[in-house]
Tab-separated table of C-alpha atoms and ligand atoms in Angstrom:
chain	number	residue	atom	x	y	z
A	6	MET	CA	104.908	14.238	196.289
A	7	GLN	CA	104.180	13.087	193.174
A	8	ARG	CA	105.526	16.540	192.093
A	9	ILE	CA	108.585	16.360	193.911
A	10	VAL	CA	109.646	12.667	192.750
A	11	GLY	CA	108.474	13.792	189.039
A	12	LYS	CA	111.015	16.772	189.304
A	13	PHE	CA	113.908	14.551	190.247
A	14	LEU	CA	113.437	12.239	187.577
A	15	GLU	CA	113.116	15.114	185.006
A	16	TYR	CA	116.065	16.268	186.108
A	17	ASN	CA	118.169	12.957	185.912
A	18	SER	CA	116.639	12.272	182.360
A	19	HIS	CA	118.257	15.844	181.263
A	20	TRP	CA	121.289	15.305	183.005
A	21	ALA	CA	122.171	11.979	181.555
A	22	CYS	CA	121.326	13.015	178.367
A	23	GLU	CA	123.925	16.004	178.387
A	24	LYS	CA	126.536	14.119	179.982
A	25	GLN	CA	126.395	12.102	177.003
A	26	ALA	CA	126.537	14.620	174.866
A	27	GLU	CA	129.328	16.142	176.471
A	28	ASP	CA	131.541	12.779	176.567
A	29	PRO	CA	129.993	9.545	174.904
A	30	HIS	CA	132.711	7.704	177.112
A	31	PHE	CA	131.693	9.816	180.480
A	32	PHE	CA	129.356	6.784	181.869
A	33	GLU	CA	131.330	4.019	180.404
A	34	HIS	CA	134.452	5.138	181.922
A	35	LEU	CA	132.521	5.053	185.593
A	36	ALA	CA	131.189	1.830	184.776
A	37	LYS	CA	134.528	0.382	184.900
A	38	GLY	CA	135.342	1.178	188.572
A	39	GLN	CA	135.983	3.970	191.076
A	40	ASN	CA	139.334	5.204	192.297
A	41	PRO	CA	137.809	8.017	195.154
A	42	ILE	CA	140.134	10.159	196.598
A	43	ALA	CA	138.710	10.328	200.178
A	44	LEU	CA	136.158	8.770	202.248
A	45	LEU	CA	134.076	11.427	204.167
A	46	LEU	CA	131.835	10.553	207.210
A	47	GLY	CA	129.190	13.698	207.063
A	48	CYS	CA	125.904	14.062	208.449
A	49	SER	CA	122.682	13.381	206.671
A	50	ASP	CA	121.007	16.781	206.730
A	51	SER	CA	119.688	17.650	203.547
A	52	ARG	CA	121.516	20.982	203.340
A	53	VAL	CA	125.160	19.771	203.727
A	54	SER	CA	125.478	17.404	200.525
A	55	PRO	CA	129.262	17.124	200.045
A	56	SER	CA	129.177	16.749	196.740
A	57	VAL	CA	127.470	19.824	196.086
A	58	VAL	CA	129.167	21.911	198.533
A	59	LEU	CA	132.799	20.132	197.408
A	60	GLY	CA	132.205	19.821	194.117
A	61	GLY	CA	133.014	16.230	193.914
A	62	ASP	CA	132.412	14.665	190.611
A	63	LEU	CA	131.183	11.221	190.689
A	64	GLY	CA	134.201	8.864	191.320
A	65	GLU	CA	135.817	11.180	193.613
A	66	ILE	CA	134.339	11.062	196.967
A	67	PHE	CA	133.487	7.971	198.977
A	68	ILE	CA	130.857	8.843	201.383
A	69	HIS	CA	129.055	7.725	204.741
A	70	ARG	CA	126.576	9.868	206.144
A	71	ASN	CA	124.413	9.246	209.401
A	72	ILE	CA	122.887	11.814	212.256
A	73	ALA	CA	125.778	14.056	213.287
A	74	ASN	CA	128.865	12.326	211.545
A	75	VAL	CA	129.273	9.612	214.522
A	76	VAL	CA	131.593	6.969	214.450
A	77	SER	CA	130.160	4.334	216.648
A	78	HIS	CA	132.487	1.220	217.396
A	79	ALA	CA	129.174	-0.759	217.129
A	80	ASP	CA	128.155	0.445	213.937
A	81	MET	CA	129.046	-2.167	211.418
A	82	ASN	CA	127.861	-0.056	208.479
A	83	PHE	CA	129.978	2.461	208.708
A	84	LEU	CA	132.846	0.535	210.229
A	85	SER	CA	132.289	-1.886	206.494
A	86	VAL	CA	132.436	1.458	204.749
A	87	LEU	CA	136.073	2.515	206.425
A	88	GLN	CA	137.243	-0.794	206.092
A	89	TYR	CA	136.401	-1.256	202.481
A	90	ALA	CA	137.763	2.476	201.805
A	91	VAL	CA	140.935	1.889	203.202
A	92	ASP	CA	141.919	-2.047	202.497
A	93	VAL	CA	140.052	-2.337	198.847
A	94	LEU	CA	139.686	1.214	197.598
A	95	GLY	CA	143.414	2.310	199.220
A	96	ILE	CA	141.810	5.479	199.929
A	97	GLN	CA	144.208	7.109	202.463
A	98	ASP	CA	142.498	10.664	203.261
A	99	ILE	CA	139.500	10.475	205.678
A	100	ILE	CA	137.437	13.554	206.098
A	101	VAL	CA	135.094	13.962	209.279
A	102	TYR	CA	132.662	16.468	207.964
A	103	GLY	CA	130.430	17.996	210.730
A	104	HIS	CA	128.216	20.886	210.051
A	105	TYR	CA	127.337	24.250	212.336
A	106	GLY	CA	123.128	24.364	213.174
A	107	CYS	CA	123.066	20.427	213.292
A	108	GLY	CA	119.893	19.172	214.702
A	109	GLY	CA	121.455	16.024	216.053
A	110	ILE	CA	123.964	17.654	218.496
A	111	ARG	CA	120.826	20.437	219.281
A	112	ALA	CA	118.637	17.654	220.181
A	113	ALA	CA	121.463	15.526	222.414
A	114	MET	CA	122.249	19.128	224.247
A	115	ASP	CA	118.435	19.695	224.792
A	116	ASP	CA	118.418	16.457	226.381
A	117	GLU	CA	114.753	15.975	224.829
A	118	ALA	CA	113.272	12.660	224.408
A	119	ILE	CA	112.791	12.004	220.347
A	120	GLY	CA	112.633	8.247	220.374
A	121	LEU	CA	114.883	5.558	218.668
A	122	ILE	CA	117.214	8.282	217.832
A	123	ASP	CA	117.684	9.162	221.517
A	124	ASN	CA	120.088	5.890	221.537
A	125	TRP	CA	122.121	7.296	218.334
A	126	LEU	CA	122.474	10.622	220.172
A	127	ALA	CA	123.890	9.095	223.537
A	128	ASN	CA	127.396	9.166	221.329
A	129	ILE	CA	126.867	13.028	221.304
A	130	LYS	CA	126.114	12.908	225.125
A	131	ASP	CA	129.339	11.120	225.830
A	132	VAL	CA	131.215	13.910	223.730
A	133	MET	CA	129.254	16.499	226.138
A	134	ALA	CA	130.146	14.980	229.342
A	135	THR	CA	133.969	14.679	228.377
A	136	HIS	CA	134.034	18.427	227.742
A	137	GLN	CA	131.488	19.440	230.560
A	138	ALA	CA	133.970	22.217	231.764
A	139	GLU	CA	134.730	23.972	228.585
A	140	LEU	CA	131.390	23.869	227.061
A	141	ASP	CA	129.805	25.329	230.789
A	142	ALA	CA	132.157	28.028	230.358
A	143	ILE	CA	130.700	29.225	227.150
A	144	PRO	CA	128.096	31.805	228.252
A	145	ASP	CA	126.204	32.169	224.582
A	146	GLU	CA	124.215	29.023	223.869
A	147	GLN	CA	124.879	29.238	220.060
A	148	ASP	CA	128.447	29.375	221.049
A	149	ARG	CA	128.231	26.631	223.252
A	150	LEU	CA	126.127	24.850	220.438
A	151	ASN	CA	128.955	25.557	217.579
A	152	ARG	CA	131.936	24.563	220.104
A	153	LEU	CA	130.070	21.077	220.495
A	154	VAL	CA	129.881	20.698	216.813
A	155	GLU	CA	133.322	20.994	216.758
A	156	LEU	CA	134.296	18.949	219.489
A	157	ASN	CA	131.831	16.120	218.206
A	158	VAL	CA	134.021	16.393	214.758
A	159	LEU	CA	137.390	16.275	216.960
A	160	THR	CA	136.178	13.130	218.873
A	161	GLN	CA	135.118	11.409	216.022
A	162	ILE	CA	138.527	11.712	214.495
A	163	LYS	CA	139.793	10.300	217.681
A	164	ASN	CA	137.355	7.382	217.734
A	165	LEU	CA	138.513	6.652	213.995
A	166	ARG	CA	141.931	6.409	215.043
A	167	GLN	CA	140.909	3.627	217.388
A	168	THR	CA	139.125	1.580	215.100
A	169	SER	CA	140.652	-1.683	214.169
A	170	VAL	CA	140.879	-0.868	210.665
A	171	PHE	CA	142.987	2.437	211.298
A	172	ARG	CA	145.309	0.594	213.330
A	173	GLN	CA	145.922	-2.517	211.274
A	174	ALA	CA	146.260	-0.009	208.257
A	175	THR	CA	149.054	1.921	210.075
A	176	LYS	CA	150.709	-1.155	211.505
A	177	ARG	CA	151.093	-2.241	208.180
A	178	GLY	CA	152.728	0.967	207.392
A	179	LYS	CA	149.969	2.850	205.891
A	180	SER	CA	149.521	6.458	206.105
A	181	LEU	CA	145.886	7.692	206.689
A	182	ARG	CA	145.440	11.074	206.943
A	183	LEU	CA	142.598	12.616	209.005
A	184	HIS	CA	140.788	15.510	208.497
A	185	ALA	CA	138.589	17.498	210.920
A	186	TRP	CA	136.262	19.914	208.635
A	187	VAL	CA	132.963	21.609	209.977
A	188	TYR	CA	130.681	23.155	207.192
A	189	ASP	CA	128.538	26.376	207.821
A	190	PHE	CA	125.553	26.367	205.961
A	191	SER	CA	124.767	29.986	206.447
A	192	ASN	CA	127.647	31.283	204.455
A	193	GLY	CA	128.631	28.344	202.450
A	194	GLN	CA	132.352	27.787	203.834
A	195	VAL	CA	134.257	25.197	205.563
A	196	LYS	CA	136.574	25.345	208.477
A	197	VAL	CA	139.473	23.146	209.365
A	198	LEU	CA	140.030	22.655	212.560
A	199	GLU	CA	143.467	21.941	213.846
A	200	HIS	CA	142.907	18.390	215.261
A	201	GLU	CA	146.883	17.611	216.113
A	202	ALA	CA	146.933	20.267	218.436
A	203	VAL	CA	143.788	19.727	220.462
A	204	GLU	CA	143.143	16.725	223.014
A	205	VAL	CA	139.826	15.317	222.902
B	5	CO	CO1	123.346	17.310	211.418
């Protein structure tokens, strides 16, 4: 454990020196404030790091992550992030960034009791219940799991539309663009879902 922590700090030390050498005003500029171009809701999975996959520089992506990238109307943490992003930072693009091979989605589908997280995964079980017929019609288990990952992202887009933050912002005439993306860590590609065309 100590060796791993040491690795991170060693990297940070080199990185900070390198950035400073490249541009002496780099940190000074960032310290003045942020003007990110998108809010991203992603999964906590260690293999999907948005800044690495999407190449977001510091200051570009405002990020919230939780297990299985869920928008819960009872989650003050995410709702506060959303409100700050939209009302204070003026962000107009919101990305729900799910991923194939999501352990949270699999756990919900397998219906295994894990503990506290079962309550959180009830959000995914709701998605399953809504789309039971479509999911039941998919014979291959992996395909079914992949489709649930997509349906979850699309459902969270729908949930975003129902938040007070989204509704009030659009009522004020602000246009917010919602993006449904699914990352595949087996090939590194991001798939864009056509969410306007899908009823969730
Ligand atoms: Co995940």
